[in-house]
Amino acid sequence: IIAGTFILLALILAGYFIISNVITPSKEQEKSIAVLPFQNYSEDSGQEYMSNGLTEEIINHLYKIKSFNIVVSLSTVMTYKGSNKKIPVIASELKVNYILEGTYKKIGDSVRINVHLVNPKKDGYIWQHEYDKPFSEIINIQADIALQIADQVKAFITGSERQNLQNIPTVDPEAYKLYQQGRYFWNKRTREGLLKSIDFYEKSIMKDPGYAMAYAGLADTYNILVFWDWWPA
C-alpha cells in the first residue's frame, strides 16, 4: 500500500509538471528590429541618397507601431553600412530579434527593391519579397514593407496606426527625390552638409509647394544651424 501510494504521488507530480508545460503559453518574443542600410545596386552610384532614404523611411514607419519594443535608430544602423559582419553577429551587438536587409536598384523610371526579414537565431528568412514598381510608387512600397514586417512578426497594429501608415501623401516624384537628397546631406551633420540640404529642400518646395516634409526639413535645418552657431556670415 505504501509503495503504491508513493508511485501514485509520483505520477500525480509528473502529470502536473507535464500539463503545466503544455498549457503554459511560451513567453512572447520581444518585438525588436534593426533595418540595415539598403545596398545600392543601381548602375548610378549617385543613387546612394535613395537607398539611404529608403532605409530611413522604413525605420520611421516602424516607429509608428507602438507594439515594437525596439526599433534601432538610423544613426546606429548606418555604422554597419558596407560591413561584412554576419547577421547573427549584428543582431547580437544590437540586441534585436529581427533584422531587415535589402537592396535598391533604379532602372530608368522604375525601381527594383528586394527585402529579406531575417531570424538571426536561425540565420534564415522569415519573409522575402521583390518589388518591381514605377519610381513614383516608392513611398507606397516603404509603407507596405513596414506593414508586412509587422504582420510577419505578429506585432499588433491599432486601427489608427494602420490608417496612419496607409495614409500616403501625394507628392511630385521629382520633389521627393530632391527632398531625399536634402536628407542625405542633412544626415552628414556637418555645416557644409546642412547648407547643401537647404538648397535641395528649397528646390523640392519649388517643385511641389504643398510638400510638407520639405518645409519641415528646411525649418529643422535652420534651427540646427542657428543652435550650433553655424549660420553663414
JSON list of N, CA and C in Angstrom, two decimals, residues 7-8 23 26 34-35 42 51 58 64 66 78 81 88 95 114 145 150 154 159 162 171 174 184-185 194 210 212 216:
[
{"chain": "A", "resi": 7, "resn": "ILE", "atom": "N", "xyz": [4.09, 5.69, -5.56]},
{"chain": "A", "resi": 7, "resn": "ILE", "atom": "CA", "xyz": [4.04, 5.65, -7.02]},
{"chain": "A", "resi": 7, "resn": "ILE", "atom": "C", "xyz": [2.94, 6.55, -7.54]},
{"chain": "A", "resi": 8, "resn": "LEU", "atom": "N", "xyz": [1.77, 6.51, -6.87]},
{"chain": "A", "resi": 8, "resn": "LEU", "atom": "CA", "xyz": [0.65, 7.36, -7.27]},
{"chain": "A", "resi": 8, "resn": "LEU", "atom": "C", "xyz": [1.00, 8.83, -7.15]},
{"chain": "A", "resi": 23, "resn": "ILE", "atom": "N", "xyz": [0.19, 23.62, -21.11]},
{"chain": "A", "resi": 23, "resn": "ILE", "atom": "CA", "xyz": [-0.84, 24.66, -21.13]},
{"chain": "A", "resi": 23, "resn": "ILE", "atom": "C", "xyz": [-0.29, 26.05, -20.86]},
{"chain": "A", "resi": 26, "resn": "SER", "atom": "N", "xyz": [4.16, 29.92, -24.13]},
{"chain": "A", "resi": 26, "resn": "SER", "atom": "CA", "xyz": [5.57, 30.31, -24.18]},
{"chain": "A", "resi": 26, "resn": "SER", "atom": "C", "xyz": [5.68, 31.83, -24.17]},
{"chain": "A", "resi": 34, "resn": "ALA", "atom": "N", "xyz": [16.16, 45.76, -36.35]},
{"chain": "A", "resi": 34, "resn": "ALA", "atom": "CA", "xyz": [17.09, 46.72, -36.95]},
{"chain": "A", "resi": 34, "resn": "ALA", "atom": "C", "xyz": [16.95, 46.62, -38.46]},
{"chain": "A", "resi": 35, "resn": "VAL", "atom": "N", "xyz": [16.80, 47.76, -39.11]},
{"chain": "A", "resi": 35, "resn": "VAL", "atom": "CA", "xyz": [16.75, 47.82, -40.57]},
{"chain": "A", "resi": 35, "resn": "VAL", "atom": "C", "xyz": [18.15, 48.20, -41.05]},
{"chain": "A", "resi": 42, "resn": "SER", "atom": "N", "xyz": [22.11, 50.13, -58.04]},
{"chain": "A", "resi": 42, "resn": "SER", "atom": "CA", "xyz": [21.92, 50.91, -59.27]},
{"chain": "A", "resi": 42, "resn": "SER", "atom": "C", "xyz": [23.26, 51.09, -59.98]},
{"chain": "A", "resi": 51, "resn": "SER", "atom": "N", "xyz": [18.91, 54.94, -51.57]},
{"chain": "A", "resi": 51, "resn": "SER", "atom": "CA", "xyz": [18.98, 53.71, -50.78]},
{"chain": "A", "resi": 51, "resn": "SER", "atom": "C", "xyz": [19.02, 54.05, -49.29]},
{"chain": "A", "resi": 58, "resn": "ILE", "atom": "N", "xyz": [11.63, 53.44, -43.86]},
{"chain": "A", "resi": 58, "resn": "ILE", "atom": "CA", "xyz": [11.09, 52.20, -43.27]},
{"chain": "A", "resi": 58, "resn": "ILE", "atom": "C", "xyz": [11.22, 52.26, -41.75]},
{"chain": "A", "resi": 64, "resn": "LYS", "atom": "N", "xyz": [6.20, 54.15, -35.84]},
{"chain": "A", "resi": 64, "resn": "LYS", "atom": "CA", "xyz": [4.79, 54.49, -35.64]},
{"chain": "A", "resi": 64, "resn": "LYS", "atom": "C", "xyz": [3.98, 53.34, -35.04]},
{"chain": "A", "resi": 66, "resn": "LYS", "atom": "N", "xyz": [3.43, 51.05, -32.11]},
{"chain": "A", "resi": 66, "resn": "LYS", "atom": "CA", "xyz": [3.76, 51.05, -30.69]},
{"chain": "A", "resi": 66, "resn": "LYS", "atom": "C", "xyz": [4.18, 49.69, -30.16]},
{"chain": "A", "resi": 78, "resn": "MET", "atom": "N", "xyz": [23.44, 52.88, -39.54]},
{"chain": "A", "resi": 78, "resn": "MET", "atom": "CA", "xyz": [24.32, 53.36, -40.60]},
{"chain": "A", "resi": 78, "resn": "MET", "atom": "C", "xyz": [25.79, 53.03, -40.32]},
{"chain": "A", "resi": 81, "resn": "LYS", "atom": "N", "xyz": [26.91, 50.17, -42.47]},
{"chain": "A", "resi": 81, "resn": "LYS", "atom": "CA", "xyz": [26.89, 50.29, -43.93]},
{"chain": "A", "resi": 81, "resn": "LYS", "atom": "C", "xyz": [28.22, 49.79, -44.50]},
{"chain": "A", "resi": 88, "resn": "PRO", "atom": "N", "xyz": [23.79, 37.25, -37.58]},
{"chain": "A", "resi": 88, "resn": "PRO", "atom": "CA", "xyz": [23.69, 36.90, -36.16]},
{"chain": "A", "resi": 88, "resn": "PRO", "atom": "C", "xyz": [24.59, 37.76, -35.27]},
{"chain": "A", "resi": 95, "resn": "LYS", "atom": "N", "xyz": [21.31, 43.75, -30.04]},
{"chain": "A", "resi": 95, "resn": "LYS", "atom": "CA", "xyz": [20.33, 43.16, -29.11]},
{"chain": "A", "resi": 95, "resn": "LYS", "atom": "C", "xyz": [18.91, 43.19, -29.69]},
{"chain": "A", "resi": 114, "resn": "ASN", "atom": "N", "xyz": [14.48, 44.64, -53.25]},
{"chain": "A", "resi": 114, "resn": "ASN", "atom": "CA", "xyz": [14.43, 43.30, -52.66]},
{"chain": "A", "resi": 114, "resn": "ASN", "atom": "C", "xyz": [14.61, 43.42, -51.15]},
{"chain": "A", "resi": 145, "resn": "ILE", "atom": "N", "xyz": [6.22, 47.67, -46.82]},
{"chain": "A", "resi": 145, "resn": "ILE", "atom": "CA", "xyz": [7.28, 46.86, -46.17]},
{"chain": "A", "resi": 145, "resn": "ILE", "atom": "C", "xyz": [7.09, 46.88, -44.65]},
{"chain": "A", "resi": 150, "resn": "ALA", "atom": "N", "xyz": [5.40, 43.93, -39.72]},
{"chain": "A", "resi": 150, "resn": "ALA", "atom": "CA", "xyz": [4.54, 43.82, -38.54]},
{"chain": "A", "resi": 150, "resn": "ALA", "atom": "C", "xyz": [3.70, 42.55, -38.58]},
{"chain": "A", "resi": 154, "resn": "LYS", "atom": "N", "xyz": [4.02, 39.26, -36.09]},
{"chain": "A", "resi": 154, "resn": "LYS", "atom": "CA", "xyz": [2.80, 39.28, -35.28]},
{"chain": "A", "resi": 154, "resn": "LYS", "atom": "C", "xyz": [2.78, 40.46, -34.30]},
{"chain": "A", "resi": 159, "resn": "GLY", "atom": "N", "xyz": [-5.98, 50.31, -35.29]},
{"chain": "A", "resi": 159, "resn": "GLY", "atom": "CA", "xyz": [-6.63, 50.82, -36.50]},
{"chain": "A", "resi": 159, "resn": "GLY", "atom": "C", "xyz": [-6.05, 52.16, -36.93]},
{"chain": "A", "resi": 162, "resn": "ARG", "atom": "N", "xyz": [-2.52, 51.68, -38.46]},
{"chain": "A", "resi": 162, "resn": "ARG", "atom": "CA", "xyz": [-2.60, 51.17, -39.83]},
{"chain": "A", "resi": 162, "resn": "ARG", "atom": "C", "xyz": [-3.05, 52.27, -40.79]},
{"chain": "A", "resi": 171, "resn": "VAL", "atom": "N", "xyz": [2.81, 63.31, -53.69]},
{"chain": "A", "resi": 171, "resn": "VAL", "atom": "CA", "xyz": [3.94, 64.22, -53.86]},
{"chain": "A", "resi": 171, "resn": "VAL", "atom": "C", "xyz": [4.53, 64.03, -55.26]},
{"chain": "A", "resi": 174, "resn": "GLU", "atom": "N", "xyz": [9.73, 64.18, -58.54]},
{"chain": "A", "resi": 174, "resn": "GLU", "atom": "CA", "xyz": [10.97, 64.95, -58.59]},
{"chain": "A", "resi": 174, "resn": "GLU", "atom": "C", "xyz": [11.19, 65.69, -57.27]},
{"chain": "A", "resi": 184, "resn": "TYR", "atom": "N", "xyz": [19.88, 63.33, -47.28]},
{"chain": "A", "resi": 184, "resn": "TYR", "atom": "CA", "xyz": [21.20, 62.70, -47.39]},
{"chain": "A", "resi": 184, "resn": "TYR", "atom": "C", "xyz": [22.28, 63.62, -46.84]},
{"chain": "A", "resi": 185, "resn": "PHE", "atom": "N", "xyz": [22.24, 64.88, -47.23]},
{"chain": "A", "resi": 185, "resn": "PHE", "atom": "CA", "xyz": [23.25, 65.83, -46.75]},
{"chain": "A", "resi": 185, "resn": "PHE", "atom": "C", "xyz": [22.98, 66.26, -45.32]},
{"chain": "A", "resi": 194, "resn": "LEU", "atom": "N", "xyz": [24.61, 70.63, -44.11]},
{"chain": "A", "resi": 194, "resn": "LEU", "atom": "CA", "xyz": [23.36, 71.31, -43.79]},
{"chain": "A", "resi": 194, "resn": "LEU", "atom": "C", "xyz": [23.05, 72.42, -44.80]},
{"chain": "A", "resi": 210, "resn": "GLY", "atom": "N", "xyz": [3.25, 72.20, -52.05]},
{"chain": "A", "resi": 210, "resn": "GLY", "atom": "CA", "xyz": [2.42, 71.62, -50.99]},
{"chain": "A", "resi": 210, "resn": "GLY", "atom": "C", "xyz": [3.11, 70.50, -50.23]},
{"chain": "A", "resi": 212, "resn": "ALA", "atom": "N", "xyz": [4.80, 69.05, -47.46]},
{"chain": "A", "resi": 212, "resn": "ALA", "atom": "CA", "xyz": [5.03, 69.45, -46.07]},
{"chain": "A", "resi": 212, "resn": "ALA", "atom": "C", "xyz": [6.38, 69.00, -45.54]},
{"chain": "A", "resi": 216, "resn": "ALA", "atom": "N", "xyz": [9.32, 71.04, -43.45]},
{"chain": "A", "resi": 216, "resn": "ALA", "atom": "CA", "xyz": [9.77, 70.59, -42.13]},
{"chain": "A", "resi": 216, "resn": "ALA", "atom": "C", "xyz": [11.29, 70.41, -42.12]}
]
